[in-house]
Amino acid sequence: MKLIFVGPQGSGKGTQGKILSKKFGLAHISMGDLLRNAKGERKEKINQFINQGELVPIDLTIELISERIKDKDCENGFIFDGFPRTIEQAKELDKIVKIDKAIEISITDELGVKRLANRWSCKGCGEPYNAITKKPDVEGKCNKCGGELYQREDDKPEAIKKRLEIYHKETEPILKHYDSVKVDGGQEIDDVTKDILKILK
Ligand code: AMP
């Protein structure tokens, strides 16, 4: 099964990607994490785009994704979270792999901004927390790996605004490129998971 999860910032596609990949034995591939974890020369170039809330150049994303899908954990399939984000990327991806379904996780911009303003992420493993709905057991520390929690530069209001604009203009159109189904991402996490499971049955 090869799926893509599409949704604006704060829609919970990372959270759902993690839950459902575990359930189905698929690899969860977050393009944001792949980019943030890039090493060496690549890292410096990538960070300039990420910190401004801009999309990273396509050649870098395709390079990283092509390398990643060769890993053993991708044998049963995968869930792409945050890739592709443009029609251009979707067309390049068509040359590498055939996607079975796109799941659109839909929320309003207002809710996305609210969720991201309260988001804290682990420096070590990327696990997301929320200052209101998902607090860590020990303040400032990740429950999973003990890593330090921080607020991402691109979760600050100016960068979020730009990321949402890019989402509506560049990413939403890719839904027509795929066999896509929409779920309401404004619900509780478990209810969103249930809706996605109904679609995948
Ligand atoms: P995310 O963690 O998915 O919110 O992504 C964080 C940032 O990584 C985005 O704002 C972009 O700068 C970059 N990024 C993530 N996915 C892509 C992509 N498919 N194409 C280009 N840049 C991306």
Tab-separated table of C-alpha atoms and ligand atoms in Angstrom:
chain	number	residue	atom	x	y	z
A	1	MET	CA	0.000	0.000	0.000
A	2	LYS	CA	1.432	3.343	-1.063
A	3	LEU	CA	-0.388	6.336	0.367
A	4	ILE	CA	0.086	10.056	0.590
A	5	PHE	CA	-1.364	12.197	3.380
A	6	VAL	CA	-2.135	15.732	2.287
A	7	GLY	CA	-3.202	18.538	4.597
A	8	PRO	CA	-2.373	22.052	5.714
A	9	GLN	CA	0.029	22.804	8.551
A	10	GLY	CA	-1.376	21.531	11.828
A	11	SER	CA	-3.855	19.123	10.199
A	12	GLY	CA	-2.316	16.159	12.010
A	13	LYS	CA	-0.983	14.330	8.967
A	14	GLY	CA	2.217	13.503	10.859
A	15	THR	CA	0.268	12.153	13.835
A	16	GLN	CA	-2.023	10.058	11.619
A	17	GLY	CA	0.931	8.969	9.485
A	18	LYS	CA	2.653	7.559	12.563
A	19	ILE	CA	-0.466	5.781	13.880
A	20	LEU	CA	-1.506	4.219	10.587
A	21	SER	CA	1.955	3.230	9.395
A	22	LYS	CA	2.390	1.250	12.624
A	23	LYS	CA	-1.019	-0.378	12.195
A	24	PHE	CA	-0.360	-1.535	8.628
A	25	GLY	CA	3.406	-2.192	8.863
A	26	LEU	CA	4.219	0.598	6.433
A	27	ALA	CA	7.098	3.058	6.544
A	28	HIS	CA	6.118	6.575	7.623
A	29	ILE	CA	8.099	9.011	5.519
A	30	SER	CA	7.871	12.648	6.578
A	31	MET	CA	9.539	14.906	4.046
A	32	GLY	CA	9.876	17.614	6.711
A	33	ASP	CA	11.808	15.173	8.955
A	34	LEU	CA	13.959	13.918	6.057
A	35	LEU	CA	14.896	17.511	5.266
A	36	ARG	CA	15.482	18.526	8.890
A	37	ASN	CA	17.707	15.454	9.412
A	38	ALA	CA	19.802	15.978	6.268
A	39	LYS	CA	23.517	16.185	6.937
A	40	GLY	CA	26.544	18.137	5.707
A	41	GLU	CA	26.378	20.604	2.819
A	42	ARG	CA	22.785	19.695	2.050
A	43	LYS	CA	21.712	20.731	5.547
A	44	GLU	CA	22.860	24.340	5.283
A	45	LYS	CA	21.125	24.833	1.939
A	46	ILE	CA	17.904	23.189	3.155
A	47	ASN	CA	17.704	25.200	6.403
A	48	GLN	CA	17.662	28.502	4.535
A	49	PHE	CA	14.373	27.493	2.896
A	50	ILE	CA	12.789	25.767	5.891
A	51	ASN	CA	13.386	28.633	8.302
A	52	GLN	CA	11.702	31.078	5.913
A	53	GLY	CA	8.706	28.757	5.485
A	54	GLU	CA	9.552	28.253	1.805
A	55	LEU	CA	9.610	25.035	-0.210
A	56	VAL	CA	12.989	23.369	-0.630
A	57	PRO	CA	14.124	22.983	-4.305
A	58	ILE	CA	12.634	19.943	-6.022
A	59	ASP	CA	15.934	18.234	-6.918
A	60	LEU	CA	16.823	17.897	-3.234
A	61	THR	CA	13.410	16.473	-2.299
A	62	ILE	CA	13.489	13.915	-5.118
A	63	GLU	CA	17.035	12.873	-4.205
A	64	LEU	CA	16.071	12.299	-0.571
A	65	ILE	CA	12.835	10.469	-1.367
A	66	SER	CA	14.470	8.211	-3.988
A	67	GLU	CA	17.118	7.195	-1.439
A	68	ARG	CA	14.592	6.670	1.349
A	69	ILE	CA	12.184	4.369	-0.519
A	70	LYS	CA	15.011	1.903	-1.147
A	71	ASP	CA	15.196	1.185	2.601
A	72	LYS	CA	14.046	-2.248	3.791
A	73	ASP	CA	11.137	-0.897	5.859
A	74	CYS	CA	9.492	0.311	2.623
A	75	GLU	CA	9.030	-3.256	1.294
A	76	ASN	CA	5.317	-3.397	2.288
A	77	GLY	CA	4.699	0.170	1.194
A	78	PHE	CA	4.723	3.552	2.853
A	79	ILE	CA	2.835	6.658	3.848
A	80	PHE	CA	4.246	9.895	2.509
A	81	ASP	CA	3.597	12.828	4.810
A	82	GLY	CA	4.305	16.195	3.226
A	83	PHE	CA	5.362	14.848	-0.147
A	84	PRO	CA	4.544	15.658	-2.897
A	85	ARG	CA	3.658	19.289	-2.213
A	86	THR	CA	3.482	20.570	-5.794
A	87	ILE	CA	2.212	19.243	-9.125
A	88	GLU	CA	5.800	19.291	-10.345
A	89	GLN	CA	6.840	16.984	-7.483
A	90	ALA	CA	3.797	14.730	-8.113
A	91	LYS	CA	4.814	14.326	-11.764
A	92	GLU	CA	8.403	13.489	-10.808
A	93	LEU	CA	7.119	10.996	-8.243
A	94	ASP	CA	4.999	9.301	-10.951
A	95	LYS	CA	8.258	8.373	-12.673
A	96	ILE	CA	9.513	6.569	-9.554
A	97	VAL	CA	6.449	4.957	-7.951
A	98	LYS	CA	2.668	4.566	-8.302
A	99	ILE	CA	0.596	5.979	-5.443
A	100	ASP	CA	-2.605	4.041	-4.574
A	101	LYS	CA	-4.506	6.745	-2.751
A	102	ALA	CA	-4.257	10.268	-1.374
A	103	ILE	CA	-5.949	11.056	1.943
A	104	GLU	CA	-6.778	14.718	2.415
A	105	ILE	CA	-6.892	15.741	6.090
A	106	SER	CA	-8.829	18.953	6.050
A	107	ILE	CA	-8.911	21.736	8.689
A	108	THR	CA	-9.477	25.480	8.628
A	109	ASP	CA	-6.465	27.820	8.513
A	110	GLU	CA	-7.548	29.277	11.867
A	111	LEU	CA	-7.357	25.911	13.588
A	112	GLY	CA	-4.000	25.161	11.948
A	113	VAL	CA	-2.479	28.427	13.167
A	114	LYS	CA	-3.827	27.809	16.673
A	115	ARG	CA	-2.441	24.271	16.810
A	116	LEU	CA	0.993	25.289	15.512
A	117	ALA	CA	1.342	28.245	17.859
A	118	ASN	CA	1.079	25.727	20.722
A	119	ARG	CA	3.278	23.069	19.086
A	120	TRP	CA	6.542	21.993	20.651
A	121	SER	CA	8.750	19.412	18.931
A	122	CYS	CA	11.511	17.156	20.213
A	123	LYS	CA	15.005	18.083	18.989
A	124	GLY	CA	15.999	14.436	19.206
A	125	CYS	CA	13.190	12.426	17.580
A	126	GLY	CA	10.789	15.059	16.195
A	127	GLU	CA	7.849	13.873	18.356
A	128	PRO	CA	5.259	16.675	18.465
A	129	TYR	CA	3.695	18.013	21.696
A	130	ASN	CA	1.007	20.598	22.322
A	131	ALA	CA	1.092	23.096	25.175
A	132	ILE	CA	-2.658	22.567	25.731
A	133	THR	CA	-3.682	19.131	24.486
A	134	LYS	CA	-0.516	16.994	24.700
A	135	LYS	CA	1.855	18.150	27.421
A	136	PRO	CA	5.049	16.181	28.111
A	137	ASP	CA	5.277	14.361	31.475
A	138	VAL	CA	8.309	16.479	32.413
A	139	GLU	CA	8.273	20.086	31.238
A	140	GLY	CA	10.590	20.706	28.276
A	141	LYS	CA	11.528	17.006	27.879
A	142	CYS	CA	10.373	14.395	25.373
A	143	ASN	CA	8.461	11.422	26.859
A	144	LYS	CA	9.937	9.089	24.257
A	145	CYS	CA	13.649	9.931	24.118
A	146	GLY	CA	14.219	12.556	26.830
A	147	GLY	CA	15.269	15.068	24.149
A	148	GLU	CA	14.844	18.819	24.558
A	149	LEU	CA	11.570	20.342	23.333
A	150	TYR	CA	11.688	23.474	21.186
A	151	GLN	CA	9.402	25.664	19.089
A	152	ARG	CA	10.212	25.332	15.401
A	153	GLU	CA	11.332	28.560	13.715
A	154	ASP	CA	8.814	27.905	10.924
A	155	ASP	CA	5.921	27.480	13.399
A	156	LYS	CA	6.125	31.192	14.251
A	157	PRO	CA	3.231	33.303	12.887
A	158	GLU	CA	4.935	34.915	9.826
A	159	ALA	CA	6.319	31.618	8.554
A	160	ILE	CA	3.007	29.824	9.191
A	161	LYS	CA	1.174	32.423	7.109
A	162	LYS	CA	3.538	31.858	4.208
A	163	ARG	CA	3.342	28.054	4.548
A	164	LEU	CA	-0.465	28.158	4.458
A	165	GLU	CA	-0.443	30.354	1.349
A	166	ILE	CA	1.878	27.876	-0.363
A	167	TYR	CA	-0.382	25.006	0.738
A	168	HIS	CA	-3.497	26.494	-0.870
A	169	LYS	CA	-1.757	27.635	-4.031
A	170	GLU	CA	0.708	24.815	-4.705
A	171	THR	CA	-0.304	21.737	-2.708
A	172	GLU	CA	-4.116	21.605	-2.843
A	173	PRO	CA	-4.112	21.202	-6.648
A	174	ILE	CA	-2.244	17.864	-6.347
A	175	LEU	CA	-5.406	16.289	-4.891
A	176	LYS	CA	-6.894	16.226	-8.400
A	177	HIS	CA	-3.807	14.370	-9.623
A	178	TYR	CA	-4.654	11.367	-7.405
A	179	ASP	CA	-7.536	9.150	-6.357
A	180	SER	CA	-8.162	11.245	-3.235
A	181	VAL	CA	-10.589	11.109	-0.306
A	182	LYS	CA	-11.175	13.790	2.325
A	183	VAL	CA	-11.494	13.396	6.100
A	184	ASP	CA	-12.296	16.036	8.716
A	185	GLY	CA	-9.035	16.724	10.583
A	186	GLY	CA	-10.781	19.018	13.080
A	187	GLN	CA	-12.026	15.983	15.058
A	188	GLU	CA	-10.297	14.176	17.941
A	189	ILE	CA	-7.216	12.166	16.868
A	190	ASP	CA	-8.976	8.767	17.332
A	191	ASP	CA	-11.964	9.841	15.242
A	192	VAL	CA	-9.744	10.994	12.379
A	193	THR	CA	-7.952	7.620	12.511
A	194	LYS	CA	-11.319	5.790	12.407
A	195	ASP	CA	-12.394	7.781	9.333
A	196	ILE	CA	-9.155	6.966	7.522
A	197	LEU	CA	-9.490	3.279	8.437
A	198	LYS	CA	-13.007	3.231	6.912
A	199	ILE	CA	-11.554	4.549	3.663
A	200	LEU	CA	-8.729	2.006	3.608
A	201	LYS	CA	-10.952	-1.026	4.385
B	1	AMP	P1	6.645	20.016	7.600
B	1	AMP	O1	7.433	19.450	8.734
B	1	AMP	O2	5.980	18.968	6.767
B	1	AMP	O3	5.723	21.108	8.014
B	1	AMP	O4	7.723	20.700	6.604
B	1	AMP	C1	8.574	21.724	7.073
B	1	AMP	C2	9.250	22.439	5.920
B	1	AMP	O5	10.053	21.522	5.161
B	1	AMP	C3	8.334	23.077	4.886
B	1	AMP	O6	7.835	24.324	5.293
B	1	AMP	C4	9.305	23.209	3.702
B	1	AMP	O7	10.232	24.242	3.905
B	1	AMP	C5	10.054	21.884	3.785
B	1	AMP	N1	9.347	20.832	3.025
B	1	AMP	C6	8.640	19.791	3.536
B	1	AMP	N2	8.134	19.024	2.560
B	1	AMP	C7	8.538	19.595	1.389
B	1	AMP	C8	8.332	19.287	0.012
B	1	AMP	N3	7.602	18.230	-0.375
B	1	AMP	N4	8.896	20.098	-0.904
B	1	AMP	C9	9.651	21.148	-0.552
B	1	AMP	N5	9.864	21.520	0.719
B	1	AMP	C10	9.328	20.748	1.687
